[in-house]
């Protein structure tokens, strides 16, 4: 009777656990729904420079630039931030594996050997002759202990859900870094190319102004010019020369950034980027999709949603601590005075039974943990909502910047063409004696400024293109 009663209790408890194992206590996960206005077409998608097709992950290939393709591929393999994020993802997934173990019984095996001699004072009176030492005794023990938590209130499953959401959030964090690495690599390459293009414009301007200085000097030497024209021409020349060092520093800085992004030292900076003479050019509209596709693609939105799921699961874990925790345990083994006696039936031992632990009535700590977890869940929900808004804001801002810079570049191109015409005509009029040389200098100065502005606008167009690609979350796979 004494051996069958615990077995009946064990059977009844196991049956109840099968019925209640799926019952998780605590609130449901907060509603992480998207606002209806976030799912439609973008406000800034009316420009012909973009298209409604789905964006590409390998967006950099739209530039059809082999050097850029090679650099982005290298960065996605060699970047150190990506390597660290990959290692962190492995760590979080290992923690998920540890959490899943809670579904299974925990087992412990043991084996022990002890030798000792008790004090005569601890033995019953008369068990030893006076003055006799107690004999030494060897003890051998081997056993197996098994414990299994019956997940009546969903603590184990909620812990697993939280760990799984953490792993998903870590995977999204890795994708965030992939997006950034691809975009920043393309930006650094484009910055180096743009700086070279602006350097080339400045050098052409310097060459033109050097010729002008030579002309004024010859006229002065021939007695038909004046020192004022020569001084003005030299001043314009030196101003143009002064623009070169900042542009060279800008190019070198971009090359050094590119080296770091691709896991290289500055001394190993890309020679292809150093030799590039113009920023990458697109020959087709940028595919942008719509708001719904954007929010599904953005890894920061996925990470915020997964963090929210993890926070909600932890509320359930904390709530489960208000209720009893029931474990089924058992052990079997043998204890003998000789090693070969461990297999004898008379030395065999076993025990089986439930263990109930409950913090009631001291539940204040558990309620405090519930409050902490609930506050964390509310914060995660607010973070999710903010992440959605920021994703939309970044994309619309990138679209607006790109469209308006295209308009600005068109105007600057028209202005540059007019400045070139004015410079040509002013020199013809000067040669014919119809205008002063000051008019020529002013026209050439205007042309130099127009060339510099147009080159800077070309650089901004590419920068805003890459910012738009980044906002659209392209580059989170290696393509």
Coordinates of C-alpha atoms in Angstrom, one line a residue:
X1 CA 0.0 0.0 0.0
X2 CA 2.8 2.4 0.8
X3 CA 4.4 1.7 -2.6
X4 CA 1.3 2.0 -4.7
X5 CA -0.1 5.2 -3.2
X6 CA 2.7 7.5 -4.5
X7 CA 2.4 5.8 -7.9
X8 CA -1.4 6.6 -8.0
X9 CA -0.6 10.2 -7.0
X10 CA 2.1 10.4 -9.7
X11 CA -0.3 9.1 -12.3
X12 CA -3.0 11.5 -11.4
X13 CA -0.6 14.5 -11.4
X14 CA 0.8 13.5 -14.8
X15 CA -2.7 13.3 -16.2
X16 CA -3.5 16.7 -14.9
X17 CA -0.3 18.1 -16.3
X18 CA -1.3 16.8 -19.8
X19 CA -4.5 18.7 -19.5
X20 CA -3.1 22.0 -18.2
X21 CA 0.4 22.1 -19.7
X22 CA -0.8 24.5 -22.4
X23 CA -2.4 26.9 -19.9
X24 CA -0.2 30.0 -19.6
X25 CA -1.1 32.6 -17.1
X26 CA -0.6 36.3 -17.6
X27 CA -1.8 38.9 -20.1
X28 CA -1.9 38.4 -23.8
X29 CA 0.9 40.0 -25.9
X30 CA 0.3 43.7 -26.6
X31 CA -1.3 44.5 -30.0
X32 CA 1.5 45.5 -32.3
X33 CA -0.7 46.5 -35.3
X34 CA 0.4 48.9 -38.0
X35 CA -1.5 52.1 -38.7
X36 CA -3.5 51.8 -42.0
X37 CA -1.9 54.9 -43.4
X38 CA 1.5 53.2 -43.1
X39 CA 0.7 50.5 -45.7
X40 CA 0.0 52.6 -48.8
X41 CA 2.2 54.3 -51.4
X42 CA 4.9 56.7 -50.3
X43 CA 4.1 60.4 -50.4
X44 CA 7.4 61.1 -52.2
X45 CA 6.9 58.3 -54.8
X46 CA 5.4 60.6 -57.4
X47 CA 8.7 61.5 -59.0
X48 CA 9.6 59.6 -62.2
X49 CA 13.0 58.8 -60.6
X50 CA 11.4 56.0 -58.5
X51 CA 9.2 53.1 -59.4
X52 CA 6.6 51.0 -57.6
X53 CA 8.4 47.7 -58.1
X54 CA 9.7 45.8 -55.0
X55 CA 13.1 46.9 -53.9
X56 CA 16.1 44.7 -54.4
X57 CA 18.3 43.3 -51.7
X58 CA 21.4 43.7 -53.9
X59 CA 20.6 47.3 -54.8
X60 CA 24.2 48.3 -55.4
X61 CA 24.2 46.2 -58.6
X62 CA 21.8 48.6 -60.1
X63 CA 24.8 50.9 -60.6
X64 CA 26.5 48.3 -62.8
X65 CA 29.9 49.2 -61.3
X66 CA 32.1 46.1 -60.9
X67 CA 34.4 47.8 -58.4
X68 CA 31.4 48.7 -56.2
X69 CA 30.1 45.2 -56.4
X70 CA 33.4 43.7 -55.3
X71 CA 33.8 46.2 -52.4
X72 CA 30.3 45.5 -51.0
X73 CA 30.8 41.7 -51.3
X74 CA 34.1 42.1 -49.5
X75 CA 32.5 44.2 -46.7
X76 CA 29.7 41.7 -46.2
X77 CA 32.3 39.0 -45.6
X78 CA 35.1 40.9 -43.8
X79 CA 33.4 43.6 -41.7
X80 CA 34.2 43.2 -38.0
X81 CA 30.9 44.6 -36.8
X82 CA 29.2 41.9 -38.8
X83 CA 31.4 39.3 -37.3
X84 CA 30.6 40.4 -33.8
X85 CA 26.9 40.5 -34.5
X86 CA 27.1 36.9 -36.0
X87 CA 28.8 35.7 -32.8
X88 CA 26.1 37.4 -30.7
X89 CA 23.5 35.6 -32.7
X90 CA 25.2 32.3 -32.0
X91 CA 25.2 33.1 -28.3
X92 CA 21.5 34.0 -28.2
X93 CA 20.6 30.9 -30.1
X94 CA 22.6 28.8 -27.6
X95 CA 20.6 30.4 -24.8
X96 CA 17.4 29.3 -26.7
X97 CA 18.7 25.8 -26.8
X98 CA 19.3 26.0 -23.0
X99 CA 15.7 27.2 -22.4
X100 CA 14.3 24.3 -24.5
X101 CA 15.9 21.9 -22.2
X102 CA 13.3 22.9 -19.6
X103 CA 10.7 20.7 -21.5
X104 CA 12.6 17.6 -20.6
X105 CA 13.5 15.9 -17.4
X106 CA 16.8 16.9 -15.7
X107 CA 19.0 14.0 -14.9
X108 CA 22.0 13.7 -12.6
X109 CA 24.3 10.7 -12.2
X110 CA 26.6 10.3 -9.3
X111 CA 29.2 7.9 -8.0
X112 CA 31.1 8.1 -4.8
X113 CA 33.6 6.3 -2.6
X114 CA 34.1 7.2 1.0
X115 CA 36.4 5.7 3.7
X116 CA 36.3 6.7 7.3
X117 CA 36.2 5.8 10.9
X118 CA 33.6 7.1 13.3
X119 CA 34.5 8.5 16.7
X120 CA 33.9 6.0 19.6
X121 CA 32.0 8.7 21.4
X122 CA 29.3 8.7 18.7
X123 CA 28.7 4.9 18.9
X124 CA 26.1 3.3 21.3
X125 CA 27.5 2.5 24.7
X126 CA 28.9 -1.0 25.0
X127 CA 29.2 -1.5 21.2
X128 CA 33.0 -1.5 21.5
X129 CA 35.3 -2.9 24.2
X130 CA 36.9 -0.1 26.3
X131 CA 40.0 1.4 24.7
X132 CA 39.1 -0.1 21.3
X133 CA 39.0 2.1 18.2
X134 CA 36.1 1.9 15.8
X135 CA 36.8 0.1 12.6
X136 CA 37.4 1.9 9.4
X137 CA 34.6 1.5 6.9
X138 CA 34.5 1.8 3.0
X139 CA 31.3 2.9 1.4
X140 CA 30.5 2.7 -2.4
X141 CA 27.5 4.6 -3.8
X142 CA 26.1 5.0 -7.4
X143 CA 22.8 6.6 -8.4
X144 CA 20.6 8.4 -10.9
X145 CA 18.4 11.3 -10.0
X146 CA 15.6 12.5 -12.3
X147 CA 13.5 15.7 -11.9
X148 CA 10.7 17.0 -14.2
X149 CA 8.8 20.3 -13.8
X150 CA 5.1 20.0 -14.7
X151 CA 4.5 23.2 -16.6
X152 CA 0.9 23.8 -15.2
X153 CA 1.0 27.5 -15.6
X154 CA 3.2 27.9 -18.7
X155 CA 6.4 29.1 -17.0
X156 CA 8.6 26.9 -19.1
X157 CA 6.9 27.5 -22.4
X158 CA 6.8 31.3 -21.7
X159 CA 10.5 31.2 -21.0
X160 CA 11.1 29.3 -24.3
X161 CA 9.0 31.8 -26.2
X162 CA 11.0 34.7 -24.7
X163 CA 14.3 33.0 -25.6
X164 CA 13.0 32.3 -29.2
X165 CA 12.0 36.0 -29.6
X166 CA 15.4 37.1 -28.3
X167 CA 17.0 34.9 -31.0
X168 CA 14.8 36.4 -33.7
X169 CA 15.7 39.9 -32.4
X170 CA 19.4 39.1 -32.6
X171 CA 19.0 37.8 -36.1
X172 CA 17.2 41.1 -37.0
X173 CA 20.0 43.0 -35.4
X174 CA 22.5 41.2 -37.6
X175 CA 20.4 42.2 -40.6
X176 CA 20.4 45.8 -39.4
X177 CA 24.2 45.8 -39.5
X178 CA 24.2 44.2 -42.9
X179 CA 22.0 47.0 -44.2
X180 CA 24.3 49.6 -42.7
X181 CA 27.5 48.0 -43.9
X182 CA 26.3 47.7 -47.5
X183 CA 25.1 51.3 -47.5
X184 CA 28.1 52.8 -45.8
X185 CA 30.5 50.9 -48.1
X186 CA 28.7 52.3 -51.2
X187 CA 28.6 55.7 -49.6
X188 CA 32.4 55.7 -48.9
X189 CA 33.1 54.5 -52.4
X190 CA 30.8 57.2 -53.9
X191 CA 32.4 59.9 -51.7
X192 CA 35.9 58.9 -52.9
X193 CA 34.6 59.0 -56.5
X194 CA 32.8 62.3 -56.0
X195 CA 35.9 63.9 -54.4
X196 CA 38.0 62.8 -57.4
X197 CA 35.4 64.3 -59.7
X198 CA 35.4 67.6 -57.8
X199 CA 39.2 67.6 -57.8
X200 CA 39.2 67.2 -61.6
X201 CA 36.8 70.1 -61.9
X202 CA 39.0 72.3 -59.7
X203 CA 42.1 71.3 -61.6
X204 CA 40.5 72.2 -64.9
X205 CA 39.5 75.5 -63.4
X206 CA 43.0 76.1 -62.2
X207 CA 44.4 75.3 -65.6
X208 CA 42.0 77.8 -67.3
X209 CA 42.8 80.5 -64.7
X210 CA 46.6 79.8 -65.1
X211 CA 46.2 80.5 -68.7
X212 CA 44.4 83.7 -67.9
X213 CA 47.2 84.8 -65.5
X214 CA 49.7 84.1 -68.2
X215 CA 47.7 86.2 -70.7
X216 CA 47.4 89.2 -68.3
X217 CA 51.1 89.0 -67.5
X218 CA 52.0 89.0 -71.2
X219 CA 49.7 92.0 -71.8
X220 CA 51.3 93.8 -68.8
X221 CA 54.8 93.0 -70.1
X222 CA 53.8 94.3 -73.6
X223 CA 52.5 97.6 -72.1
X224 CA 48.9 97.0 -73.1
X225 CA 47.7 95.6 -69.8
X226 CA 47.6 96.7 -66.2
X227 CA 48.7 95.4 -62.9
X228 CA 45.1 95.4 -61.5
X229 CA 44.0 92.8 -64.0
X230 CA 47.0 90.6 -63.3
X231 CA 46.4 90.8 -59.5
X232 CA 42.7 89.9 -59.9
X233 CA 43.6 87.0 -62.2
X234 CA 46.2 85.7 -59.7
X235 CA 43.7 86.1 -56.8
X236 CA 41.1 84.0 -58.6
X237 CA 43.8 81.3 -59.4
X238 CA 44.9 81.1 -55.8
X239 CA 41.3 80.8 -54.5
X240 CA 40.8 77.8 -56.8
X241 CA 44.0 76.3 -55.7
X242 CA 42.9 76.6 -52.1
X243 CA 39.9 74.4 -52.8
X244 CA 42.1 71.4 -53.6
X245 CA 43.4 70.4 -50.2
X246 CA 39.9 70.0 -48.6
X247 CA 38.8 67.9 -51.5
X248 CA 41.9 65.7 -51.3
X249 CA 41.3 65.3 -47.5
X250 CA 37.7 64.4 -48.2
X251 CA 38.8 61.7 -50.7
X252 CA 41.4 60.3 -48.4
X253 CA 38.9 60.2 -45.5
X254 CA 36.4 58.3 -47.7
X255 CA 39.2 55.8 -48.7
X256 CA 40.1 55.2 -45.0
X257 CA 36.4 54.7 -44.1
X258 CA 36.1 52.2 -47.0
X259 CA 39.2 50.3 -45.8
X260 CA 37.7 50.0 -42.2
X261 CA 34.4 48.8 -43.6
X262 CA 36.1 46.1 -45.6
X263 CA 38.3 44.9 -42.7
X264 CA 41.4 46.5 -44.0
X265 CA 44.0 49.0 -42.7
X266 CA 44.2 52.5 -44.2
X267 CA 47.4 51.5 -46.0
X268 CA 45.3 48.8 -47.8
X269 CA 42.7 51.2 -49.1
X270 CA 41.0 50.3 -52.4
X271 CA 43.0 51.3 -55.4
X272 CA 39.8 51.1 -57.5
X273 CA 38.2 53.7 -55.3
X274 CA 41.3 55.9 -55.4
X275 CA 41.3 55.8 -59.2
X276 CA 37.5 56.3 -59.6
X277 CA 36.7 59.6 -61.4
X278 CA 32.9 60.0 -61.0
X279 CA 30.3 58.8 -58.6
X280 CA 28.2 55.7 -59.5
X281 CA 25.4 56.4 -61.9
X282 CA 21.9 54.9 -62.1
X283 CA 20.4 54.2 -65.5
X284 CA 16.9 53.3 -64.2
X285 CA 14.3 54.5 -61.6
X286 CA 14.8 53.2 -58.1
X287 CA 12.3 50.5 -57.1
X288 CA 10.7 51.5 -53.8
X289 CA 7.6 49.4 -53.3
X290 CA 5.1 50.7 -50.7
X291 CA 4.8 51.2 -47.0
X292 CA 3.6 47.7 -46.2
X293 CA 6.5 46.1 -48.0
X294 CA 8.9 48.6 -46.3
X295 CA 7.8 47.7 -42.8
X296 CA 8.0 44.0 -43.7
X297 CA 11.6 44.4 -44.9
X298 CA 13.0 46.7 -42.3
X299 CA 15.0 44.6 -39.8
X300 CA 14.7 47.3 -37.1
X301 CA 10.9 46.9 -37.2
X302 CA 11.3 43.1 -37.0
X303 CA 13.7 43.5 -34.1
X304 CA 11.3 45.8 -32.3
X305 CA 8.4 43.4 -32.8
X306 CA 10.4 40.4 -31.6
X307 CA 11.6 42.4 -28.5
X308 CA 7.9 43.1 -27.8
X309 CA 7.1 39.4 -28.0
X310 CA 9.9 38.6 -25.7
X311 CA 8.8 41.2 -23.2
X312 CA 5.2 39.9 -23.2
X313 CA 6.4 36.3 -22.7
X314 CA 8.4 37.5 -19.7
X315 CA 5.3 38.9 -18.1
X316 CA 3.8 35.4 -18.3
X317 CA 6.9 34.0 -16.7
X318 CA 6.7 36.4 -13.8
X319 CA 3.0 35.8 -13.4
X320 CA 3.5 32.0 -13.2
X321 CA 5.6 32.6 -10.1
X322 CA 2.4 33.5 -8.3
X323 CA 1.3 29.9 -8.5
X324 CA 2.8 26.6 -7.2
X325 CA 5.6 25.0 -9.0
X326 CA 5.3 21.2 -9.2
X327 CA 8.1 18.9 -10.0
X328 CA 8.2 15.1 -10.2
X329 CA 11.3 13.6 -8.9
X330 CA 12.8 10.2 -8.6
X331 CA 16.1 8.5 -7.8
X332 CA 17.5 5.1 -7.8
X333 CA 20.9 3.7 -6.9
X334 CA 22.8 1.4 -4.7
X335 CA 25.0 1.7 -1.6
X336 CA 27.4 -1.0 -0.5
X337 CA 30.4 -1.7 1.6
X338 CA 32.2 -3.4 -1.3
X339 CA 32.3 -2.3 -4.9
X340 CA 31.1 -5.6 -6.2
X341 CA 28.1 -5.3 -3.8
X342 CA 26.5 -2.5 -5.8
X343 CA 24.7 -4.9 -8.0
X344 CA 23.1 -6.9 -5.1
X345 CA 19.4 -6.4 -4.7
X346 CA 19.6 -5.8 -1.0
X347 CA 21.8 -2.8 -1.6
X348 CA 19.4 -1.2 -4.1
X349 CA 17.4 1.9 -3.2
X350 CA 14.9 4.1 -4.9
X351 CA 12.5 7.0 -4.2
X352 CA 9.8 8.8 -6.2
X353 CA 7.4 11.6 -5.5
X354 CA 6.2 15.1 -6.3
X355 CA 7.7 18.3 -5.0
X356 CA 5.5 21.4 -4.6
X357 CA 7.1 24.8 -4.0
X358 CA 5.1 28.0 -3.6
X359 CA 6.1 31.4 -2.5
X360 CA 2.6 32.0 -1.0
X361 CA 1.8 33.9 1.1
X362 CA 5.0 36.0 0.5
X363 CA 4.0 37.0 -3.0
X364 CA 5.2 40.6 -2.9
X365 CA 8.5 39.9 -4.6
X366 CA 6.6 38.0 -7.4
X367 CA 4.2 40.9 -7.9
X368 CA 7.1 43.3 -8.0
X369 CA 8.6 41.2 -10.8
X370 CA 5.3 41.2 -12.6
X371 CA 5.2 45.0 -12.5
X372 CA 8.7 45.2 -13.8
X373 CA 7.9 42.9 -16.7
X374 CA 4.7 44.7 -17.5
X375 CA 6.6 48.0 -17.6
X376 CA 9.1 46.4 -19.9
X377 CA 6.3 45.2 -22.1
X378 CA 4.8 48.7 -22.3
X379 CA 8.2 50.2 -23.2
X380 CA 8.7 47.6 -25.9
X381 CA 5.3 48.4 -27.4
X382 CA 6.1 52.1 -27.4
X383 CA 9.5 51.3 -29.0
X384 CA 7.8 49.3 -31.7
X385 CA 5.4 52.1 -32.5
X386 CA 8.3 54.6 -32.6
X387 CA 10.4 52.3 -34.8
X388 CA 7.6 52.1 -37.4
X389 CA 7.2 55.9 -37.4
X390 CA 11.0 56.4 -37.8
X391 CA 11.1 53.9 -40.7
X392 CA 8.4 55.8 -42.5
X393 CA 10.0 59.1 -41.7
X394 CA 13.5 58.0 -42.9
X395 CA 12.1 56.7 -46.2
X396 CA 9.9 59.8 -47.0
X397 CA 12.8 62.1 -46.1
X398 CA 15.2 60.2 -48.3
X399 CA 12.6 60.3 -51.2
X400 CA 12.2 64.1 -50.7
X401 CA 15.9 64.8 -50.5
X402 CA 16.5 62.7 -53.7
X403 CA 13.7 64.2 -55.7
X404 CA 14.6 67.8 -54.8
X405 CA 18.3 67.3 -55.4
X406 CA 17.5 66.0 -58.9
X407 CA 15.6 69.2 -59.5
X408 CA 18.4 71.3 -58.1
X409 CA 21.0 69.4 -60.2
X410 CA 19.0 70.1 -63.4
X411 CA 18.9 73.8 -62.6
X412 CA 22.6 73.8 -61.8
X413 CA 23.3 72.1 -65.0
X414 CA 21.4 74.7 -67.0
X415 CA 23.2 77.5 -65.0
X416 CA 26.6 75.9 -65.7
X417 CA 25.8 75.8 -69.5
X418 CA 24.8 79.4 -69.5
X419 CA 27.9 80.3 -67.5
X420 CA 30.1 78.5 -70.0
X421 CA 28.4 80.4 -72.8
X422 CA 28.9 83.7 -71.0
X423 CA 32.6 83.0 -70.4
X424 CA 33.1 82.2 -74.1
X425 CA 31.4 85.3 -75.3
X426 CA 33.1 87.6 -72.8
X427 CA 36.5 86.4 -73.9
X428 CA 35.5 86.9 -77.6
X429 CA 34.4 90.4 -76.8
X430 CA 37.6 91.1 -74.8
X431 CA 39.7 89.9 -77.7
X432 CA 37.7 92.2 -80.0
X433 CA 38.2 95.1 -77.6
X434 CA 34.5 95.5 -76.8
X435 CA 34.8 94.5 -73.0
X436 CA 37.2 95.0 -70.2
X437 CA 39.2 92.1 -68.8
X438 CA 37.2 92.4 -65.6
X439 CA 34.2 91.1 -67.4
X440 CA 36.3 88.1 -68.5
X441 CA 37.4 87.4 -64.9
X442 CA 33.9 87.7 -63.6
X443 CA 32.6 85.3 -66.2
X444 CA 35.3 82.8 -65.6
X445 CA 34.8 83.0 -61.8
X446 CA 31.1 82.4 -62.3
X447 CA 31.8 79.4 -64.5
X448 CA 34.3 77.9 -62.0
X449 CA 31.6 78.3 -59.2
X450 CA 29.0 76.7 -61.4
X451 CA 31.2 73.8 -62.2
X452 CA 32.0 73.2 -58.5
X453 CA 28.3 73.4 -57.6
X454 CA 27.3 71.0 -60.3
X455 CA 30.0 68.5 -59.2
X456 CA 28.9 68.8 -55.6
X457 CA 25.3 68.3 -56.6
X458 CA 26.3 65.1 -58.5
X459 CA 27.8 63.9 -55.3
X460 CA 24.7 64.7 -53.3
X461 CA 22.5 62.9 -55.8
X462 CA 24.4 59.7 -55.3
X463 CA 24.5 60.2 -51.5
X464 CA 20.7 60.6 -51.4
X465 CA 20.3 57.6 -53.6
X466 CA 22.2 55.5 -51.2
X467 CA 20.3 57.0 -48.2
X468 CA 17.1 55.9 -49.9
X469 CA 18.4 52.4 -50.6
X470 CA 19.4 52.2 -46.9
X471 CA 16.0 53.4 -45.7
X472 CA 14.4 50.7 -47.9
X473 CA 16.5 48.2 -46.0
X474 CA 18.3 46.7 -49.0
X475 CA 21.5 44.7 -48.3
X476 CA 20.4 42.5 -45.5
X477 CA 21.3 39.4 -47.5
X478 CA 24.5 38.9 -49.4
X479 CA 22.6 38.8 -52.7

